Amino acid sequence: MLRRLKLTLLAASERVGLSSLVARSPWRRARLLILGYHGVALRDEATWNGELFLTEATLRRRFELLRDAGANVLSLEDGLRHLRAGTLPPRSVVLTFDDGFADFSRLAYPLLQEFGFHATLYLTTHYVERNYPVFTVMLRYLLWSGRDRPLSLAGISASNEIAVLSTPHGSRTADESIRAHAEAEQLSTLARDALLVEVAHRLGIDFEELRAGRVLSLLTSGEVASLDPSVVSVHLHTHRHRVPVDRQLFVAECADNAAAIERITPRWAGSKHFCYPSGVTNPRFLPWLRELGIESATTCISGLASRSTEPLMLPRLLDTMQLTDREFVAWLLGVGALLPRRAITR
Ligand SMILES: [Zn+2]
């Protein structure tokens, strides 16, 4: 309902010239659009989760729209500097990619080079240094891929039930009980990987093929180190992709992340830019981030950043498969930010 109303309003604002008026306005000129991406699908990940993954064709289309609309794609560092100084060029955009999925090197990076765009990679480092698929994400993908088959939870959770994965309730129960088992048993990354192998085996999925194809794996240290700093900046996203609501643990997550980035690519040691994993924010984090000397932090709250925006609570539009070309361009021009919207968390 809200969606249909928005699309109607956007069409009307284009017709009466409001969209281009907003695009040329001092109001838009003083604002920065930060776009957020995660993975680019190596196979059917975008069908599974169109919020976490875009197809390569969709990402290419977005880049074409940016180019054709005369967007000024800036690095995060330049974008924030110009925002503070009040010197942003028209239709300013910053591109960010979260997590550091292996597909970034293979699919997003060549597109960035082709279009001459700069991007920030918010890197979560635990899996980068281990080279296993990300446990929670892969578990959900396996349960989706094998949704036509029953799954016995015996031995891989505290339950002995047979999960019916074709129903939302069944797949959620399986996901929660297997994750709870891994937590309760305090399984190591290696043991969690073995658990994924077992789930895949029970569902008749060739796990080694997924592993070899780097599906839902993160970049290796070598791949991160080989990214050209004139194309990609590497910044903070916590070591284990979590934000504990405890000062000491929170600070340790950030410090471990920073130390790992320094080991992987010394070029980006001492980063002062952070992205909240899963978009989880909390007012308590702000003084802790300031203590760490962090200058900017991006959220998953849709909006345009202005000079008066708290730099540790920067809004960001998460681009998804569900977003139409019209909505995407409306955000670029600025009119998208004027329409009602819901916050998305990831
Ligand atoms: Zn993330």
PDB file of N, CA, C and O in Angstrom, residues 239-303:
ATOM      1  N   HIS A 239      35.263  -7.563  14.290  1.00  0.00           N
ATOM      2  CA  HIS A 239      35.962  -8.794  13.920  1.00  0.00           C
ATOM      3  C   HIS A 239      34.978  -9.945  13.679  1.00  0.00           C
ATOM      4  O   HIS A 239      35.036 -10.646  12.682  1.00  0.00           O
ATOM      5  N   ARG A 240      34.046 -10.118  14.610  1.00  0.00           N
ATOM      6  CA  ARG A 240      33.113 -11.242  14.516  1.00  0.00           C
ATOM      7  C   ARG A 240      31.694 -10.817  14.136  1.00  0.00           C
ATOM      8  O   ARG A 240      30.725 -11.538  14.410  1.00  0.00           O
ATOM      9  N   HIS A 241      31.555  -9.652  13.536  1.00  0.00           N
ATOM     10  CA  HIS A 241      30.257  -9.165  13.073  1.00  0.00           C
ATOM     11  C   HIS A 241      29.238  -9.100  14.208  1.00  0.00           C
ATOM     12  O   HIS A 241      28.126  -9.622  14.108  1.00  0.00           O
ATOM     13  N   ARG A 242      29.630  -8.471  15.302  1.00  0.00           N
ATOM     14  CA  ARG A 242      28.679  -8.280  16.394  1.00  0.00           C
ATOM     15  C   ARG A 242      29.057  -7.060  17.222  1.00  0.00           C
ATOM     16  O   ARG A 242      30.215  -6.665  17.285  1.00  0.00           O
ATOM     17  N   VAL A 243      28.036  -6.481  17.867  1.00  0.00           N
ATOM     18  CA  VAL A 243      28.256  -5.292  18.700  1.00  0.00           C
ATOM     19  C   VAL A 243      27.729  -5.569  20.107  1.00  0.00           C
ATOM     20  O   VAL A 243      26.558  -5.321  20.393  1.00  0.00           O
ATOM     21  N   PRO A 244      28.569  -6.119  20.987  1.00  0.00           N
ATOM     22  CA  PRO A 244      28.120  -6.407  22.344  1.00  0.00           C
ATOM     23  C   PRO A 244      27.768  -5.116  23.084  1.00  0.00           C
ATOM     24  O   PRO A 244      28.443  -4.104  22.901  1.00  0.00           O
ATOM     25  N   VAL A 245      26.705  -5.170  23.892  1.00  0.00           N
ATOM     26  CA  VAL A 245      26.313  -3.987  24.666  1.00  0.00           C
ATOM     27  C   VAL A 245      27.076  -4.015  26.002  1.00  0.00           C
ATOM     28  O   VAL A 245      26.504  -4.019  27.073  1.00  0.00           O
ATOM     29  N   ASP A 246      28.364  -4.097  25.878  1.00  0.00           N
ATOM     30  CA  ASP A 246      29.270  -4.113  27.025  1.00  0.00           C
ATOM     31  C   ASP A 246      30.527  -3.417  26.531  1.00  0.00           C
ATOM     32  O   ASP A 246      31.099  -3.836  25.513  1.00  0.00           O
ATOM     33  N   ARG A 247      30.915  -2.360  27.238  1.00  0.00           N
ATOM     34  CA  ARG A 247      31.987  -1.512  26.741  1.00  0.00           C
ATOM     35  C   ARG A 247      33.255  -2.292  26.397  1.00  0.00           C
ATOM     36  O   ARG A 247      33.820  -2.148  25.323  1.00  0.00           O
ATOM     37  N   GLN A 248      33.667  -3.138  27.334  1.00  0.00           N
ATOM     38  CA  GLN A 248      34.931  -3.858  27.152  1.00  0.00           C
ATOM     39  C   GLN A 248      34.880  -4.793  25.936  1.00  0.00           C
ATOM     40  O   GLN A 248      35.812  -4.836  25.127  1.00  0.00           O
ATOM     41  N   LEU A 249      33.763  -5.524  25.805  1.00  0.00           N
ATOM     42  CA  LEU A 249      33.628  -6.467  24.679  1.00  0.00           C
ATOM     43  C   LEU A 249      33.502  -5.711  23.356  1.00  0.00           C
ATOM     44  O   LEU A 249      34.049  -6.128  22.333  1.00  0.00           O
ATOM     45  N   PHE A 250      32.771  -4.596  23.391  1.00  0.00           N
ATOM     46  CA  PHE A 250      32.578  -3.777  22.192  1.00  0.00           C
ATOM     47  C   PHE A 250      33.925  -3.240  21.705  1.00  0.00           C
ATOM     48  O   PHE A 250      34.271  -3.346  20.525  1.00  0.00           O
ATOM     49  N   VAL A 251      34.681  -2.685  22.647  1.00  0.00           N
ATOM     50  CA  VAL A 251      35.996  -2.118  22.309  1.00  0.00           C
ATOM     51  C   VAL A 251      36.917  -3.225  21.776  1.00  0.00           C
ATOM     52  O   VAL A 251      37.645  -3.027  20.789  1.00  0.00           O
ATOM     53  N   ALA A 252      36.839  -4.414  22.389  1.00  0.00           N
ATOM     54  CA  ALA A 252      37.675  -5.538  21.939  1.00  0.00           C
ATOM     55  C   ALA A 252      37.311  -5.961  20.514  1.00  0.00           C
ATOM     56  O   ALA A 252      38.197  -6.242  19.696  1.00  0.00           O
ATOM     57  N   GLU A 253      36.002  -5.982  20.190  1.00  0.00           N
ATOM     58  CA  GLU A 253      35.557  -6.334  18.831  1.00  0.00           C
ATOM     59  C   GLU A 253      36.178  -5.384  17.802  1.00  0.00           C
ATOM     60  O   GLU A 253      36.656  -5.806  16.747  1.00  0.00           O
ATOM     61  N   CYS A 254      36.144  -4.086  18.142  1.00  0.00           N
ATOM     62  CA  CYS A 254      36.688  -3.078  17.226  1.00  0.00           C
ATOM     63  C   CYS A 254      38.210  -3.184  17.147  1.00  0.00           C
ATOM     64  O   CYS A 254      38.792  -3.091  16.058  1.00  0.00           O
ATOM     65  N   ALA A 255      38.842  -3.404  18.306  1.00  0.00           N
ATOM     66  CA  ALA A 255      40.312  -3.493  18.326  1.00  0.00           C
ATOM     67  C   ALA A 255      40.783  -4.730  17.564  1.00  0.00           C
ATOM     68  O   ALA A 255      41.758  -4.663  16.801  1.00  0.00           O
ATOM     69  N   ASP A 256      40.087  -5.865  17.731  1.00  0.00           N
ATOM     70  CA  ASP A 256      40.456  -7.097  17.009  1.00  0.00           C
ATOM     71  C   ASP A 256      40.298  -6.893  15.499  1.00  0.00           C
ATOM     72  O   ASP A 256      41.103  -7.362  14.701  1.00  0.00           O
ATOM     73  N   ASN A 257      39.238  -6.192  15.128  1.00  0.00           N
ATOM     74  CA  ASN A 257      38.975  -5.901  13.727  1.00  0.00           C
ATOM     75  C   ASN A 257      40.091  -5.028  13.144  1.00  0.00           C
ATOM     76  O   ASN A 257      40.652  -5.331  12.073  1.00  0.00           O
ATOM     77  N   ALA A 258      40.443  -3.973  13.895  1.00  0.00           N
ATOM     78  CA  ALA A 258      41.493  -3.060  13.430  1.00  0.00           C
ATOM     79  C   ALA A 258      42.842  -3.776  13.328  1.00  0.00           C
ATOM     80  O   ALA A 258      43.581  -3.587  12.350  1.00  0.00           O
ATOM     81  N   ALA A 259      43.132  -4.638  14.309  1.00  0.00           N
ATOM     82  CA  ALA A 259      44.407  -5.364  14.284  1.00  0.00           C
ATOM     83  C   ALA A 259      44.453  -6.326  13.103  1.00  0.00           C
ATOM     84  O   ALA A 259      45.492  -6.468  12.435  1.00  0.00           O
ATOM     85  N   ALA A 260      43.325  -6.994  12.836  1.00  0.00           N
ATOM     86  CA  ALA A 260      43.281  -7.936  11.707  1.00  0.00           C
ATOM     87  C   ALA A 260      43.457  -7.190  10.386  1.00  0.00           C
ATOM     88  O   ALA A 260      44.205  -7.632   9.507  1.00  0.00           O
ATOM     89  N   ILE A 261      42.794  -6.040  10.246  1.00  0.00           N
ATOM     90  CA  ILE A 261      42.936  -5.248   9.009  1.00  0.00           C
ATOM     91  C   ILE A 261      44.398  -4.832   8.835  1.00  0.00           C
ATOM     92  O   ILE A 261      44.946  -4.901   7.733  1.00  0.00           O
ATOM     93  N   GLU A 262      45.031  -4.466   9.932  1.00  0.00           N
ATOM     94  CA  GLU A 262      46.443  -4.067   9.861  1.00  0.00           C
ATOM     95  C   GLU A 262      47.322  -5.233   9.395  1.00  0.00           C
ATOM     96  O   GLU A 262      48.241  -5.051   8.596  1.00  0.00           O
ATOM     97  N   ARG A 263      47.003  -6.454   9.892  1.00  0.00           N
ATOM     98  CA  ARG A 263      47.761  -7.646   9.454  1.00  0.00           C
ATOM     99  C   ARG A 263      47.532  -7.922   7.960  1.00  0.00           C
ATOM    100  O   ARG A 263      48.438  -8.263   7.231  1.00  0.00           O
ATOM    101  N   ILE A 264      46.280  -7.763   7.542  1.00  0.00           N
ATOM    102  CA  ILE A 264      45.898  -8.125   6.174  1.00  0.00           C
ATOM    103  C   ILE A 264      46.411  -7.089   5.172  1.00  0.00           C
ATOM    104  O   ILE A 264      46.951  -7.431   4.127  1.00  0.00           O
ATOM    105  N   THR A 265      46.163  -5.816   5.503  1.00  0.00           N
ATOM    106  CA  THR A 265      46.516  -4.751   4.571  1.00  0.00           C
ATOM    107  C   THR A 265      46.927  -3.497   5.346  1.00  0.00           C
ATOM    108  O   THR A 265      46.086  -2.657   5.672  1.00  0.00           O
ATOM    109  N   PRO A 266      48.228  -3.397   5.674  1.00  0.00           N
ATOM    110  CA  PRO A 266      48.709  -2.290   6.520  1.00  0.00           C
ATOM    111  C   PRO A 266      48.319  -0.917   5.991  1.00  0.00           C
ATOM    112  O   PRO A 266      48.237   0.041   6.741  1.00  0.00           O
ATOM    113  N   ARG A 267      48.038  -0.841   4.685  1.00  0.00           N
ATOM    114  CA  ARG A 267      47.621   0.415   4.063  1.00  0.00           C
ATOM    115  C   ARG A 267      46.424   1.016   4.800  1.00  0.00           C
ATOM    116  O   ARG A 267      46.275   2.226   4.877  1.00  0.00           O
ATOM    117  N   TRP A 268      45.529   0.146   5.354  1.00  0.00           N
ATOM    118  CA  TRP A 268      44.310   0.635   5.983  1.00  0.00           C
ATOM    119  C   TRP A 268      44.346   0.539   7.508  1.00  0.00           C
ATOM    120  O   TRP A 268      43.309   0.595   8.160  1.00  0.00           O
ATOM    121  N   ALA A 269      45.572   0.434   8.046  1.00  0.00           N
ATOM    122  CA  ALA A 269      45.717   0.426   9.505  1.00  0.00           C
ATOM    123  C   ALA A 269      45.225   1.755  10.059  1.00  0.00           C
ATOM    124  O   ALA A 269      45.381   2.792   9.413  1.00  0.00           O
ATOM    125  N   GLY A 270      44.632   1.695  11.242  1.00  0.00           N
ATOM    126  CA  GLY A 270      44.208   2.941  11.900  1.00  0.00           C
ATOM    127  C   GLY A 270      42.975   3.576  11.289  1.00  0.00           C
ATOM    128  O   GLY A 270      42.781   4.791  11.393  1.00  0.00           O
ATOM    129  N   SER A 271      42.107   2.764  10.652  1.00  0.00           N
ATOM    130  CA  SER A 271      40.880   3.317  10.065  1.00  0.00           C
ATOM    131  C   SER A 271      40.033   4.000  11.126  1.00  0.00           C
ATOM    132  O   SER A 271      39.949   3.559  12.266  1.00  0.00           O
ATOM    133  N   LYS A 272      39.392   5.089  10.721  1.00  0.00           N
ATOM    134  CA  LYS A 272      38.543   5.856  11.646  1.00  0.00           C
ATOM    135  C   LYS A 272      37.078   5.787  11.211  1.00  0.00           C
ATOM    136  O   LYS A 272      36.261   6.593  11.637  1.00  0.00           O
ATOM    137  N   HIS A 273      36.771   4.838  10.309  1.00  0.00           N
ATOM    138  CA  HIS A 273      35.412   4.752   9.782  1.00  0.00           C
ATOM    139  C   HIS A 273      34.829   3.371  10.060  1.00  0.00           C
ATOM    140  O   HIS A 273      35.462   2.354   9.800  1.00  0.00           O
ATOM    141  N   PHE A 274      33.591   3.362  10.574  1.00  0.00           N
ATOM    142  CA  PHE A 274      32.974   2.158  11.110  1.00  0.00           C
ATOM    143  C   PHE A 274      31.579   1.983  10.519  1.00  0.00           C
ATOM    144  O   PHE A 274      30.904   2.958  10.170  1.00  0.00           O
ATOM    145  N   CYS A 275      31.145   0.732  10.428  1.00  0.00           N
ATOM    146  CA  CYS A 275      29.773   0.441  10.004  1.00  0.00           C
ATOM    147  C   CYS A 275      29.188  -0.553  11.011  1.00  0.00           C
ATOM    148  O   CYS A 275      29.808  -1.568  11.318  1.00  0.00           O
ATOM    149  N   TYR A 276      27.996  -0.237  11.538  1.00  0.00           N
ATOM    150  CA  TYR A 276      27.360  -1.112  12.531  1.00  0.00           C
ATOM    151  C   TYR A 276      26.960  -2.445  11.891  1.00  0.00           C
ATOM    152  O   TYR A 276      26.159  -2.457  10.952  1.00  0.00           O
ATOM    153  N   PRO A 277      27.502  -3.585  12.371  1.00  0.00           N
ATOM    154  CA  PRO A 277      27.096  -4.865  11.788  1.00  0.00           C
ATOM    155  C   PRO A 277      25.607  -5.121  12.003  1.00  0.00           C
ATOM    156  O   PRO A 277      25.082  -4.822  13.079  1.00  0.00           O
ATOM    157  N   SER A 278      24.955  -5.638  10.985  1.00  0.00           N
ATOM    158  CA  SER A 278      23.509  -5.895  10.978  1.00  0.00           C
ATOM    159  C   SER A 278      22.705  -4.619  11.252  1.00  0.00           C
ATOM    160  O   SER A 278      21.524  -4.687  11.574  1.00  0.00           O
ATOM    161  N   GLY A 279      23.339  -3.472  11.117  1.00  0.00           N
ATOM    162  CA  GLY A 279      22.640  -2.200  11.333  1.00  0.00           C
ATOM    163  C   GLY A 279      22.217  -1.976  12.773  1.00  0.00           C
ATOM    164  O   GLY A 279      21.379  -1.116  13.049  1.00  0.00           O
ATOM    165  N   VAL A 280      22.780  -2.735  13.707  1.00  0.00           N
ATOM    166  CA  VAL A 280      22.383  -2.617  15.115  1.00  0.00           C
ATOM    167  C   VAL A 280      23.046  -1.388  15.733  1.00  0.00           C
ATOM    168  O   VAL A 280      24.275  -1.313  15.806  1.00  0.00           O
ATOM    169  N   THR A 281      22.213  -0.435  16.150  1.00  0.00           N
ATOM    170  CA  THR A 281      22.756   0.758  16.792  1.00  0.00           C
ATOM    171  C   THR A 281      22.208   0.861  18.208  1.00  0.00           C
ATOM    172  O   THR A 281      21.196   0.241  18.536  1.00  0.00           O
ATOM    173  N   ASN A 282      22.901   1.652  19.021  1.00  0.00           N
ATOM    174  CA  ASN A 282      22.498   1.824  20.413  1.00  0.00           C
ATOM    175  C   ASN A 282      23.189   3.111  20.886  1.00  0.00           C
ATOM    176  O   ASN A 282      24.380   3.289  20.625  1.00  0.00           O
ATOM    177  N   PRO A 283      22.449   4.006  21.536  1.00  0.00           N
ATOM    178  CA  PRO A 283      23.075   5.267  21.984  1.00  0.00           C
ATOM    179  C   PRO A 283      24.320   5.025  22.840  1.00  0.00           C
ATOM    180  O   PRO A 283      25.222   5.865  22.870  1.00  0.00           O
ATOM    181  N   ARG A 284      24.394   3.879  23.485  1.00  0.00           N
ATOM    182  CA  ARG A 284      25.554   3.587  24.352  1.00  0.00           C
ATOM    183  C   ARG A 284      26.839   3.409  23.552  1.00  0.00           C
ATOM    184  O   ARG A 284      27.941   3.531  24.081  1.00  0.00           O
ATOM    185  N   PHE A 285      26.693   3.052  22.248  1.00  0.00           N
ATOM    186  CA  PHE A 285      27.892   2.817  21.430  1.00  0.00           C
ATOM    187  C   PHE A 285      28.652   4.114  21.120  1.00  0.00           C
ATOM    188  O   PHE A 285      29.853   4.083  20.877  1.00  0.00           O
ATOM    189  N   LEU A 286      27.920   5.238  21.077  1.00  0.00           N
ATOM    190  CA  LEU A 286      28.541   6.477  20.583  1.00  0.00           C
ATOM    191  C   LEU A 286      29.757   6.942  21.401  1.00  0.00           C
ATOM    192  O   LEU A 286      30.819   7.192  20.819  1.00  0.00           O
ATOM    193  N   PRO A 287      29.623   7.019  22.739  1.00  0.00           N
ATOM    194  CA  PRO A 287      30.833   7.416  23.500  1.00  0.00           C
ATOM    195  C   PRO A 287      31.967   6.401  23.354  1.00  0.00           C
ATOM    196  O   PRO A 287      33.144   6.798  23.354  1.00  0.00           O
ATOM    197  N   TRP A 288      31.632   5.116  23.205  1.00  0.00           N
ATOM    198  CA  TRP A 288      32.676   4.093  23.037  1.00  0.00           C
ATOM    199  C   TRP A 288      33.397   4.293  21.707  1.00  0.00           C
ATOM    200  O   TRP A 288      34.619   4.165  21.627  1.00  0.00           O
ATOM    201  N   LEU A 289      32.627   4.612  20.656  1.00  0.00           N
ATOM    202  CA  LEU A 289      33.238   4.855  19.341  1.00  0.00           C
ATOM    203  C   LEU A 289      34.114   6.103  19.377  1.00  0.00           C
ATOM    204  O   LEU A 289      35.207   6.118  18.812  1.00  0.00           O
ATOM    205  N   ARG A 290      33.628   7.131  20.090  1.00  0.00           N
ATOM    206  CA  ARG A 290      34.421   8.374  20.205  1.00  0.00           C
ATOM    207  C   ARG A 290      35.735   8.084  20.925  1.00  0.00           C
ATOM    208  O   ARG A 290      36.790   8.574  20.528  1.00  0.00           O
ATOM    209  N   GLU A 291      35.641   7.291  21.973  1.00  0.00           N
ATOM    210  CA  GLU A 291      36.830   6.889  22.741  1.00  0.00           C
ATOM    211  C   GLU A 291      37.865   6.218  21.831  1.00  0.00           C
ATOM    212  O   GLU A 291      39.070   6.380  22.015  1.00  0.00           O
ATOM    213  N   LEU A 292      37.371   5.454  20.844  1.00  0.00           N
ATOM    214  CA  LEU A 292      38.253   4.750  19.911  1.00  0.00           C
ATOM    215  C   LEU A 292      38.751   5.663  18.793  1.00  0.00           C
ATOM    216  O   LEU A 292      39.499   5.224  17.916  1.00  0.00           O
ATOM    217  N   GLY A 293      38.307   6.900  18.817  1.00  0.00           N
ATOM    218  CA  GLY A 293      38.734   7.854  17.786  1.00  0.00           C
ATOM    219  C   GLY A 293      38.009   7.680  16.464  1.00  0.00           C
ATOM    220  O   GLY A 293      38.455   8.178  15.424  1.00  0.00           O
ATOM    221  N   ILE A 294      36.871   6.973  16.482  1.00  0.00           N
ATOM    222  CA  ILE A 294      36.116   6.754  15.240  1.00  0.00           C
ATOM    223  C   ILE A 294      35.435   8.057  14.820  1.00  0.00           C
ATOM    224  O   ILE A 294      34.792   8.717  15.637  1.00  0.00           O
ATOM    225  N   GLU A 295      35.601   8.407  13.542  1.00  0.00           N
ATOM    226  CA  GLU A 295      35.066   9.672  13.044  1.00  0.00           C
ATOM    227  C   GLU A 295      33.704   9.535  12.374  1.00  0.00           C
ATOM    228  O   GLU A 295      32.926  10.484  12.317  1.00  0.00           O
ATOM    229  N   SER A 296      33.435   8.344  11.787  1.00  0.00           N
ATOM    230  CA  SER A 296      32.126   8.164  11.147  1.00  0.00           C
ATOM    231  C   SER A 296      31.639   6.745  11.354  1.00  0.00           C
ATOM    232  O   SER A 296      32.434   5.813  11.464  1.00  0.00           O
ATOM    233  N   ALA A 297      30.315   6.608  11.436  1.00  0.00           N
ATOM    234  CA  ALA A 297      29.704   5.275  11.540  1.00  0.00           C
ATOM    235  C   ALA A 297      28.418   5.279  10.738  1.00  0.00           C
ATOM    236  O   ALA A 297      27.587   6.187  10.892  1.00  0.00           O
ATOM    237  N   THR A 298      28.269   4.278   9.853  1.00  0.00           N
ATOM    238  CA  THR A 298      27.068   4.214   9.017  1.00  0.00           C
ATOM    239  C   THR A 298      26.082   3.190   9.585  1.00  0.00           C
ATOM    240  O   THR A 298      26.462   2.158  10.118  1.00  0.00           O
ATOM    241  N   THR A 299      24.799   3.525   9.420  1.00  0.00           N
ATOM    242  CA  THR A 299      23.706   2.682   9.908  1.00  0.00           C
ATOM    243  C   THR A 299      22.993   2.060   8.702  1.00  0.00           C
ATOM    244  O   THR A 299      23.448   2.204   7.569  1.00  0.00           O
ATOM    245  N   CYS A 300      21.861   1.394   8.954  1.00  0.00           N
ATOM    246  CA  CYS A 300      21.000   0.918   7.861  1.00  0.00           C
ATOM    247  C   CYS A 300      19.686   1.693   7.890  1.00  0.00           C
ATOM    248  O   CYS A 300      18.646   1.184   7.486  1.00  0.00           O
ATOM    249  N   ILE A 301      19.742   2.929   8.400  1.00  0.00           N
ATOM    250  CA  ILE A 301      18.544   3.774   8.446  1.00  0.00           C
ATOM    251  C   ILE A 301      18.550   4.625   7.179  1.00  0.00           C
ATOM    252  O   ILE A 301      19.497   5.377   6.939  1.00  0.00           O
ATOM    253  N   SER A 302      17.501   4.479   6.356  1.00  0.00           N
ATOM    254  CA  SER A 302      17.451   5.185   5.070  1.00  0.00           C
ATOM    255  C   SER A 302      17.415   6.694   5.271  1.00  0.00           C
ATOM    256  O   SER A 302      16.714   7.175   6.162  1.00  0.00           O
ATOM    257  N   GLY A 303      18.142   7.405   4.433  1.00  0.00           N
ATOM    258  CA  GLY A 303      18.119   8.865   4.496  1.00  0.00           C
ATOM    259  C   GLY A 303      19.320   9.446   3.789  1.00  0.00           C
ATOM    260  O   GLY A 303      20.179   8.713   3.300  1.00  0.00           O
TER     261      GLY A 303
END
